[in-house]
PDB file of C-alpha atoms and ligand atoms in Angstrom:
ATOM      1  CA  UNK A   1      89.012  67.703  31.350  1.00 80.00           C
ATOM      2  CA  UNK A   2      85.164  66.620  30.360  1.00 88.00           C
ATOM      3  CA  UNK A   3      84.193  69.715  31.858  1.00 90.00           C
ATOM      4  CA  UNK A   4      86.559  71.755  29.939  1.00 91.00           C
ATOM      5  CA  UNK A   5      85.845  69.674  26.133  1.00 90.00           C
ATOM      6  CA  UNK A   6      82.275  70.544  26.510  1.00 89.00           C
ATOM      7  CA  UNK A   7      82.660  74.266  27.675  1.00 90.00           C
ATOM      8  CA  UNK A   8      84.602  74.572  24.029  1.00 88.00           C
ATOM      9  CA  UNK A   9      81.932  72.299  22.056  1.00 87.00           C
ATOM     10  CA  UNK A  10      79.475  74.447  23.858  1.00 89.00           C
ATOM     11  CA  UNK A  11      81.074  77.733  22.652  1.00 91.00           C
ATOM     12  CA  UNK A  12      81.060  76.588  19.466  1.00 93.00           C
ATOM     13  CA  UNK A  13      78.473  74.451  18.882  1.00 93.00           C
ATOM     14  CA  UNK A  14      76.284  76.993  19.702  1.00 91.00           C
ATOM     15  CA  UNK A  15      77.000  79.847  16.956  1.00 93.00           C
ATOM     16  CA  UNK A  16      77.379  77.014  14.403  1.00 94.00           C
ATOM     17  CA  UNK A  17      73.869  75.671  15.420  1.00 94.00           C
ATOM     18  CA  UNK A  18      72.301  79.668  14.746  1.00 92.00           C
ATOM     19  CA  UNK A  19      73.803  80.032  11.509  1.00 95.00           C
ATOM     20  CA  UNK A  20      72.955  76.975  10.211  1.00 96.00           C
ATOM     21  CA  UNK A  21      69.171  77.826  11.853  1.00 95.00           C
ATOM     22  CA  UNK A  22      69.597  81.468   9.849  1.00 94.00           C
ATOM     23  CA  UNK A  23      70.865  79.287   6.806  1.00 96.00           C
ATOM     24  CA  UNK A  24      68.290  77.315   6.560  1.00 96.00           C
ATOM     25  CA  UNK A  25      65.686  79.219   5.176  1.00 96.00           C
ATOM     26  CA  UNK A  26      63.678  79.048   8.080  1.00 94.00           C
ATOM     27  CA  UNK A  27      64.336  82.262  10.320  1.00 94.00           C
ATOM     28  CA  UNK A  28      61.476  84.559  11.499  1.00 94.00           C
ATOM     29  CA  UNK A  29      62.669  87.313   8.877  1.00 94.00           C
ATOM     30  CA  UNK A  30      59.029  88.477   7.039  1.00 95.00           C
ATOM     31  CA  UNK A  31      56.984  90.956   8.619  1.00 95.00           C
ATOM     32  CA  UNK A  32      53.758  88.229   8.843  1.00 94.00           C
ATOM     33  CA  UNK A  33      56.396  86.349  11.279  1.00 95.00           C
ATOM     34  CA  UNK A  34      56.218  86.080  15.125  1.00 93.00           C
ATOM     35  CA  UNK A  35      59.719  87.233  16.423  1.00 92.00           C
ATOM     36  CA  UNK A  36      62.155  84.990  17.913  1.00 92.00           C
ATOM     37  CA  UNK A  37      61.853  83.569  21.793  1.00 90.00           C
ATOM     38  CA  UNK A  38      62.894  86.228  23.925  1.00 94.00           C
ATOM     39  CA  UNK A  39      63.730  89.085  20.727  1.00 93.00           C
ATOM     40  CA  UNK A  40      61.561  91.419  22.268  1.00 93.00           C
ATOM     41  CA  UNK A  41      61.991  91.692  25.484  1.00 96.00           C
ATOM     42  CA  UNK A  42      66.035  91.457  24.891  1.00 96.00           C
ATOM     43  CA  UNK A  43      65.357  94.333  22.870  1.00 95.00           C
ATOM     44  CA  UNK A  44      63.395  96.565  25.084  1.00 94.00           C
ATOM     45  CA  UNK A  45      65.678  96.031  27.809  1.00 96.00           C
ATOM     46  CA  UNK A  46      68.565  97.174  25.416  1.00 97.00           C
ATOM     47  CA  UNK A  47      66.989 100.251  24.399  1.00 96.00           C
ATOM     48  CA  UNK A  48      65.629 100.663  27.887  1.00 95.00           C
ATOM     49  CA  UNK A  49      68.735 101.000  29.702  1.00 96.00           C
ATOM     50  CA  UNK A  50      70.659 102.669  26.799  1.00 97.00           C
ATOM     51  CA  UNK A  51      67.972 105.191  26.665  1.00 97.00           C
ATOM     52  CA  UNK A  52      68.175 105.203  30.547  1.00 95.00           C
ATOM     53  CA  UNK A  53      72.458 106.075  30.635  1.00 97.00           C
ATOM     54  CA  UNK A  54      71.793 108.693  28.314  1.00 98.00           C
ATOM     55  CA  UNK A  55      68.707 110.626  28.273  1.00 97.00           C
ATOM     56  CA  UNK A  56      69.305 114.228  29.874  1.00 96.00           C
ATOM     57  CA  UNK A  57      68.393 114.186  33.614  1.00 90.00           C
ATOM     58  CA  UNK A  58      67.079 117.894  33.200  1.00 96.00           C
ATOM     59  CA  UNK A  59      63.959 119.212  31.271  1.00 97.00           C
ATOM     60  CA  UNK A  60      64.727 122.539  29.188  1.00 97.00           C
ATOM     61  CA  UNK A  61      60.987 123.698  28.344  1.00 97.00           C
ATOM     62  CA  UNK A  62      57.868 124.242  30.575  1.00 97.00           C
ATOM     63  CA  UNK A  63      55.007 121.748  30.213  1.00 97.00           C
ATOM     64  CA  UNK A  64      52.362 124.037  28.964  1.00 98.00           C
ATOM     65  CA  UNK A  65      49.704 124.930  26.380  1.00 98.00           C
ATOM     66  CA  UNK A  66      51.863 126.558  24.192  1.00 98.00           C
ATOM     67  CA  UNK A  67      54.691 123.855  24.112  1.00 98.00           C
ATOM     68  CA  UNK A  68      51.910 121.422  23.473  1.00 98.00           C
ATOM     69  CA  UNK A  69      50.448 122.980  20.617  1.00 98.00           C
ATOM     70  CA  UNK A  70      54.334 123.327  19.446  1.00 98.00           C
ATOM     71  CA  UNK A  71      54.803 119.559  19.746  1.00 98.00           C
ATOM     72  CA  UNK A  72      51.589 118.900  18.513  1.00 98.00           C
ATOM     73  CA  UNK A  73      52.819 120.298  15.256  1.00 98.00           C
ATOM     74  CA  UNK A  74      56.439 118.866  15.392  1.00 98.00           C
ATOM     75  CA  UNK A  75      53.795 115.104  16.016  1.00 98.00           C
ATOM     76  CA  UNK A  76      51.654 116.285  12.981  1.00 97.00           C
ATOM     77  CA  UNK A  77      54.348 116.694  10.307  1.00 97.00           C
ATOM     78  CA  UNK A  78      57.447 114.081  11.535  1.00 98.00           C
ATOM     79  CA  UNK A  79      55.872 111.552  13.781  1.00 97.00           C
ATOM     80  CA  UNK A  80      52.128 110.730  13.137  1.00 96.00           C
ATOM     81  CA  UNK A  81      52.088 109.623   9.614  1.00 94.00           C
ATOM     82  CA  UNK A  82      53.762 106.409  12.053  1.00 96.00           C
ATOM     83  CA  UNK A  83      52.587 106.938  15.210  1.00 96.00           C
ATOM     84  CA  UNK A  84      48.764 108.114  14.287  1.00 95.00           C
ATOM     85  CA  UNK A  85      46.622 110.884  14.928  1.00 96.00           C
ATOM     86  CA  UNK A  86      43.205 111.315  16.846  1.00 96.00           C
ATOM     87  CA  UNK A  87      40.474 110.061  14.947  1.00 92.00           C
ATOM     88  CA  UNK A  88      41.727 108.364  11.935  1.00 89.00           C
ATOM     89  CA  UNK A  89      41.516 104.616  11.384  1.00 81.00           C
ATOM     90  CA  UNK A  90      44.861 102.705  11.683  1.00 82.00           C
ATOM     91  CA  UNK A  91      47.166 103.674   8.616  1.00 87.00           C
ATOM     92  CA  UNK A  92      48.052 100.285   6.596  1.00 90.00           C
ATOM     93  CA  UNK A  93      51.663 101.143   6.453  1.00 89.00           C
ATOM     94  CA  UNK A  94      51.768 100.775  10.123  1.00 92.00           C
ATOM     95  CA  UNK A  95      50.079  97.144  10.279  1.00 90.00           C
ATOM     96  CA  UNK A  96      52.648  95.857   7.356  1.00 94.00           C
ATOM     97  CA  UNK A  97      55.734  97.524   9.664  1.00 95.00           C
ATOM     98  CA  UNK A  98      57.322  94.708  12.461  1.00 94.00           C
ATOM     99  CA  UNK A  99      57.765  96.150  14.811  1.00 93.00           C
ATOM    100  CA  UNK A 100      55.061  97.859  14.571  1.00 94.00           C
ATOM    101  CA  UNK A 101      54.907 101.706  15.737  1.00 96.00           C
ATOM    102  CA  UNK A 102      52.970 101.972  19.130  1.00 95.00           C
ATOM    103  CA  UNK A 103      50.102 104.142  18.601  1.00 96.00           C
ATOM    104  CA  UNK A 104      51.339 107.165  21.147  1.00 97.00           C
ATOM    105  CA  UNK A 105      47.911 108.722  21.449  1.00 97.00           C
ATOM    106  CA  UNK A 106      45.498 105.957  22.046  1.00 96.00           C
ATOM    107  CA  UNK A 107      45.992 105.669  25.855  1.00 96.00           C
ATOM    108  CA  UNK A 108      46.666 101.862  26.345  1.00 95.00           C
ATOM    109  CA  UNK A 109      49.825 102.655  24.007  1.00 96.00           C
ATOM    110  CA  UNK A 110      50.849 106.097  25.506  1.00 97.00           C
ATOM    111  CA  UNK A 111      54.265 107.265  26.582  1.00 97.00           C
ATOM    112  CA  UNK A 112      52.821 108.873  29.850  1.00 97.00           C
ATOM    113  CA  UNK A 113      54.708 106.804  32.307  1.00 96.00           C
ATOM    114  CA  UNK A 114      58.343 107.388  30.936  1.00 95.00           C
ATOM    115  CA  UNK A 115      60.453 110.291  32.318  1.00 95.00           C
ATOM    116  CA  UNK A 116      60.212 112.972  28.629  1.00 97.00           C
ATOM    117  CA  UNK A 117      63.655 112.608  28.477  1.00 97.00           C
ATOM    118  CA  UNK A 118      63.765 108.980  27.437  1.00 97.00           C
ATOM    119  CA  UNK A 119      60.887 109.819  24.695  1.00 98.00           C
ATOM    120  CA  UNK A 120      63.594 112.868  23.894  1.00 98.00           C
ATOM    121  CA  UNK A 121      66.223 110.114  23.762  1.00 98.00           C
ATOM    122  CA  UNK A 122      64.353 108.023  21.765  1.00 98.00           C
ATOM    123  CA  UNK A 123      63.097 110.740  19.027  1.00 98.00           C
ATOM    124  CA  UNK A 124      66.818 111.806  19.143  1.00 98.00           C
ATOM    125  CA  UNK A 125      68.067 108.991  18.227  1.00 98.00           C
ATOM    126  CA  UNK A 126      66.141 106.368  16.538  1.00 98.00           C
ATOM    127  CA  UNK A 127      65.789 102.458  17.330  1.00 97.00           C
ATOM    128  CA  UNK A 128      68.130 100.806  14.455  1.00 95.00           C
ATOM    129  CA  UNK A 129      66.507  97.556  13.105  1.00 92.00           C
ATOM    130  CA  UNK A 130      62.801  98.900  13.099  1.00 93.00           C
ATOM    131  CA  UNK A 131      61.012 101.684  11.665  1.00 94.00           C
ATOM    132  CA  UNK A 132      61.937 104.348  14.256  1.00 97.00           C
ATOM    133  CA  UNK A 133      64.279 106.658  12.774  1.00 98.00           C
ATOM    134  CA  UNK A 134      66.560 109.783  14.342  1.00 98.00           C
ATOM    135  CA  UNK A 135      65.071 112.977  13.931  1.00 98.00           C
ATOM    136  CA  UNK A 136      68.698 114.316  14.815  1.00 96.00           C
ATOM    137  CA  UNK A 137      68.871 116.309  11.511  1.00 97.00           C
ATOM    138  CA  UNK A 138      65.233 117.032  10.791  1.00 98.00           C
ATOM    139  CA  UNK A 139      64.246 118.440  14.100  1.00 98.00           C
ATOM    140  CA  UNK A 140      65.677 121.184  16.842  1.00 98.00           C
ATOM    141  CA  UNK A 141      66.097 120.310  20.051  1.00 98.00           C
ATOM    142  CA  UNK A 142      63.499 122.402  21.427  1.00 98.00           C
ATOM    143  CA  UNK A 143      61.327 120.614  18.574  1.00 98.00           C
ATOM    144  CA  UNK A 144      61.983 117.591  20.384  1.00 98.00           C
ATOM    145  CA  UNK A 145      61.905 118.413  23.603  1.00 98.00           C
ATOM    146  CA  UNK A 146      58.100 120.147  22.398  1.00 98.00           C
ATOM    147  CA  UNK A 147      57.475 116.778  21.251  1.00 98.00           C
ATOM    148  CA  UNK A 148      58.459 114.825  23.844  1.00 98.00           C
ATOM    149  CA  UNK A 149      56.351 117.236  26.807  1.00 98.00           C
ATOM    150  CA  UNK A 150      53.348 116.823  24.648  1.00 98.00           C
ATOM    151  CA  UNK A 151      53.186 112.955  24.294  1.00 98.00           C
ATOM    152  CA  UNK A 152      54.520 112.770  28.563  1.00 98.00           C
ATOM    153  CA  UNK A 153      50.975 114.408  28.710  1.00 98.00           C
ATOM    154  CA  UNK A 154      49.511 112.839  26.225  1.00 98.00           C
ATOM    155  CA  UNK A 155      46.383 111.695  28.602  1.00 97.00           C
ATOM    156  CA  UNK A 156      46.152 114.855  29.341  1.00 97.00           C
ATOM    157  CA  UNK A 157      45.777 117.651  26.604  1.00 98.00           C
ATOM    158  CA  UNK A 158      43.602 120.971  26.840  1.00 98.00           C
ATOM    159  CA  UNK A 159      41.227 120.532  23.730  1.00 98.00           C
ATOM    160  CA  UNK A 160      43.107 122.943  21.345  1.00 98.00           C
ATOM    161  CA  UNK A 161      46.196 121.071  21.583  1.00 98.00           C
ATOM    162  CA  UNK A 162      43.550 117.622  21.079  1.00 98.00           C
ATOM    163  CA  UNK A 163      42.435 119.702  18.058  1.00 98.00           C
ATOM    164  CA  UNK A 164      45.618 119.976  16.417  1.00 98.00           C
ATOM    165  CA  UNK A 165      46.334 116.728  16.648  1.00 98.00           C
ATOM    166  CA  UNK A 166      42.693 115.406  15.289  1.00 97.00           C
ATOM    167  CA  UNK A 167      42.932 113.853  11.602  1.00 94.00           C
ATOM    168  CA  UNK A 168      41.560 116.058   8.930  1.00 89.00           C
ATOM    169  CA  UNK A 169      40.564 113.980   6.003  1.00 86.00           C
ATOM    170  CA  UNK A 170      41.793 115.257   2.461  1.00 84.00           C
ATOM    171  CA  UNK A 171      39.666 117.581   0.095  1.00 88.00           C
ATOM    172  CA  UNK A 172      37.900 115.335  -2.174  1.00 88.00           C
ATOM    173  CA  UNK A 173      39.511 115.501  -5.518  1.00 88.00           C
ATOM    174  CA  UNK A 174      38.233 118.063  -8.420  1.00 84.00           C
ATOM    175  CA  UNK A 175      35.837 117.187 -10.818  1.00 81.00           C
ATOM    176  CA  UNK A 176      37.713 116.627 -13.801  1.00 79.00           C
ATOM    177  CA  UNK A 177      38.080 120.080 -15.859  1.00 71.00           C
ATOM    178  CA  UNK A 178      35.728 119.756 -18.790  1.00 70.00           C
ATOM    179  CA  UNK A 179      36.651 120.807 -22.079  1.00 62.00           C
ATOM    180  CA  UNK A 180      38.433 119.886 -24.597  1.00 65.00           C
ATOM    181  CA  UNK A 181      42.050 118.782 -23.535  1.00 59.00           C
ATOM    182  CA  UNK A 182      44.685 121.794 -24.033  1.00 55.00           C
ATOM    183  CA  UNK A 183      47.572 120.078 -26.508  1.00 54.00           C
TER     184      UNK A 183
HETATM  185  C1  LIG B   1      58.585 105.644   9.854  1.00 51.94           C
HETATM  186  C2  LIG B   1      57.797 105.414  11.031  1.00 51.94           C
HETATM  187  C3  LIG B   1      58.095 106.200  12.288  1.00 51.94           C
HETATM  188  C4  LIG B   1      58.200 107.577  12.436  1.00 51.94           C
HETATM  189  C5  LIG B   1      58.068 108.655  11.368  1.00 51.94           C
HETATM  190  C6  LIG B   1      58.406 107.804  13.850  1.00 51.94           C
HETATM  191  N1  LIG B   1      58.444 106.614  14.526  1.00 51.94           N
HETATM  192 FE1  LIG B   1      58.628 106.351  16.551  1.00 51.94          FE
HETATM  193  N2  LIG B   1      58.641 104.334  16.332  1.00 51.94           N
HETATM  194  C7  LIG B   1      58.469 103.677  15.134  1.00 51.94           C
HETATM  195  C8  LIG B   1      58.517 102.238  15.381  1.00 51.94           C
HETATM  196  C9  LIG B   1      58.393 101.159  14.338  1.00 51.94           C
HETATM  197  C10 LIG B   1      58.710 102.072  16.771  1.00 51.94           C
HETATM  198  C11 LIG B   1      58.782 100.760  17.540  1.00 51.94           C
HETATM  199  C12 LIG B   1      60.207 100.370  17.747  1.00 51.94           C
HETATM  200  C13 LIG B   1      60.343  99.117  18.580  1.00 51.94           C
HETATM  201  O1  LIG B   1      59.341  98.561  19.037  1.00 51.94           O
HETATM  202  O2  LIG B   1      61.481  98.684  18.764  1.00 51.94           O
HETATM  203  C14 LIG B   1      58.783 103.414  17.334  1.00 51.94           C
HETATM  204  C15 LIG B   1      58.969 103.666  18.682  1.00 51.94           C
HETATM  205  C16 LIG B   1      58.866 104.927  19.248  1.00 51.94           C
HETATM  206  C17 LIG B   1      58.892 105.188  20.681  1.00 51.94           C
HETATM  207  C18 LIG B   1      59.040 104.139  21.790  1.00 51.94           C
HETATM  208  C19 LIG B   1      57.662 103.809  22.296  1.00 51.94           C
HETATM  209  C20 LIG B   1      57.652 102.924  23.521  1.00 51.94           C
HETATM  210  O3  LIG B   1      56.601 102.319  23.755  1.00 51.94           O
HETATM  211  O4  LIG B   1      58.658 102.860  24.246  1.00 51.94           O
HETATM  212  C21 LIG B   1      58.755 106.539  20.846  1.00 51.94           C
HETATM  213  C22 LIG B   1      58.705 107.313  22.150  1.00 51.94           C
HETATM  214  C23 LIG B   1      58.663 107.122  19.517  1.00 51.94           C
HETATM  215  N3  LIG B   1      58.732 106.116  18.579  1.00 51.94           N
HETATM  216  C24 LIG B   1      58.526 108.475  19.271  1.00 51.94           C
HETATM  217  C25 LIG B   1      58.509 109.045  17.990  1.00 51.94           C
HETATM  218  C26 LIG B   1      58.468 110.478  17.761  1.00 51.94           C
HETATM  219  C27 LIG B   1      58.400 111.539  18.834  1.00 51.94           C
HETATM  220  C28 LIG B   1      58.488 110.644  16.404  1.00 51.94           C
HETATM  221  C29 LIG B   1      58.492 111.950  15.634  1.00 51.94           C
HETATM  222  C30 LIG B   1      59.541 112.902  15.940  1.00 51.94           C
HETATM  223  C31 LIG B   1      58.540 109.314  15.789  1.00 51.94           C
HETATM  224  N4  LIG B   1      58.552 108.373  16.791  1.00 51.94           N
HETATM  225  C32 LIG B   1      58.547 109.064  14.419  1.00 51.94           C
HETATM  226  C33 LIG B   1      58.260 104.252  13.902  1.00 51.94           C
HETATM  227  C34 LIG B   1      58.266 105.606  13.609  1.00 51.94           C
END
């Protein structure tokens, strides 16, 4: 009978306890904010084994230059602006994101060790509750699975496809026309 009264204070004690915690004012919710015991690696292992059930088990494109230089531009235009590019200094809109995005081509943050198809799942699909967002209706799926070759090989890229993924810094703006201003 004990046993079974604090099984059922348990159960409930325990939700009541969190949302007080999340009512309080208190909760780990700003981005300058270390995340909660345990929140990251319960939700790696979530997206992880999703990821895992449901990426496709085949590859549909040849890992070569020319699909590289095809993802490169897919990275360039949809994924970069996040993820970086070679040889520009960390953007500030990635240090004030949490999570923030992994920097795919510097290599202690590379993708290199997962199968493409989970990077395919991934792109696919988004991560809800962080930045990462589905490129389902932006991108083909050859542009993804272009993508997803080039960052599985991300450590190793001929230099064109390195090239095309290098920074290029703006033009500097035009002097200001002179002349009177046109009404
Ligand atoms: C608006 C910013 C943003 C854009 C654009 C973006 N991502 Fe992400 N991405 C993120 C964030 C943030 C995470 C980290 C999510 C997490 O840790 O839960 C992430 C995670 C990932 C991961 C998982 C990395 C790992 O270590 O397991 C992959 C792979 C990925 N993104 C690929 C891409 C690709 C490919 C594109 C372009 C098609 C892309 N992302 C576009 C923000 C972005």
């Amino acid at each position: 009978m004990k046993f079974i009264t604090g099984l059922i204070v348990g159960i409930v004690l325990v939700p009541v306890a969190l949302y007080v915690y999340f009512l309080s004012g208190r909760a780990p919710v700003r981005v300058s904010d270390p995340p909660l015991p345990l929140e990251r690696f319960l939700a790696m292992t979530a997206i992880h084994a999703r990821a895992e059930k449901e990426m496709p088990a085949s590859v549909p494109l040849q890992a070569n230059e020319a699909t590289y230089l095809a993802g490169a531009e897919v990275y360039r235009h949809h994924c970069g602006g996040c993820h970086g590019l070679l040889n520009r200094p960390e953007s500030p809109l990635v240090r004030a994101m949490s999570p923030s995005p992994p920097q795919l081509l510097e290599p202690n943050s590379m993708v290199t060790d997962d199968p493409p198809g989970e990077t395919f799942w991934v792109a696919k699909n988004g991560i809800r509750l962080s930045g990462m967002p589905s490129s389902q209706a932006a991108l083909s799926e050859e542009q993804l699975w272009q993508v997803s070759l080039m960052l599985a090989n991300a450590d190793k890229l001929p230099d064109t496809v390195k090239q095309a993924l290098t920074f290029v810094p703006p033009p500097a703006p035009a002097a200001p026309a002179s002349g009177p201003a046109k009404k």
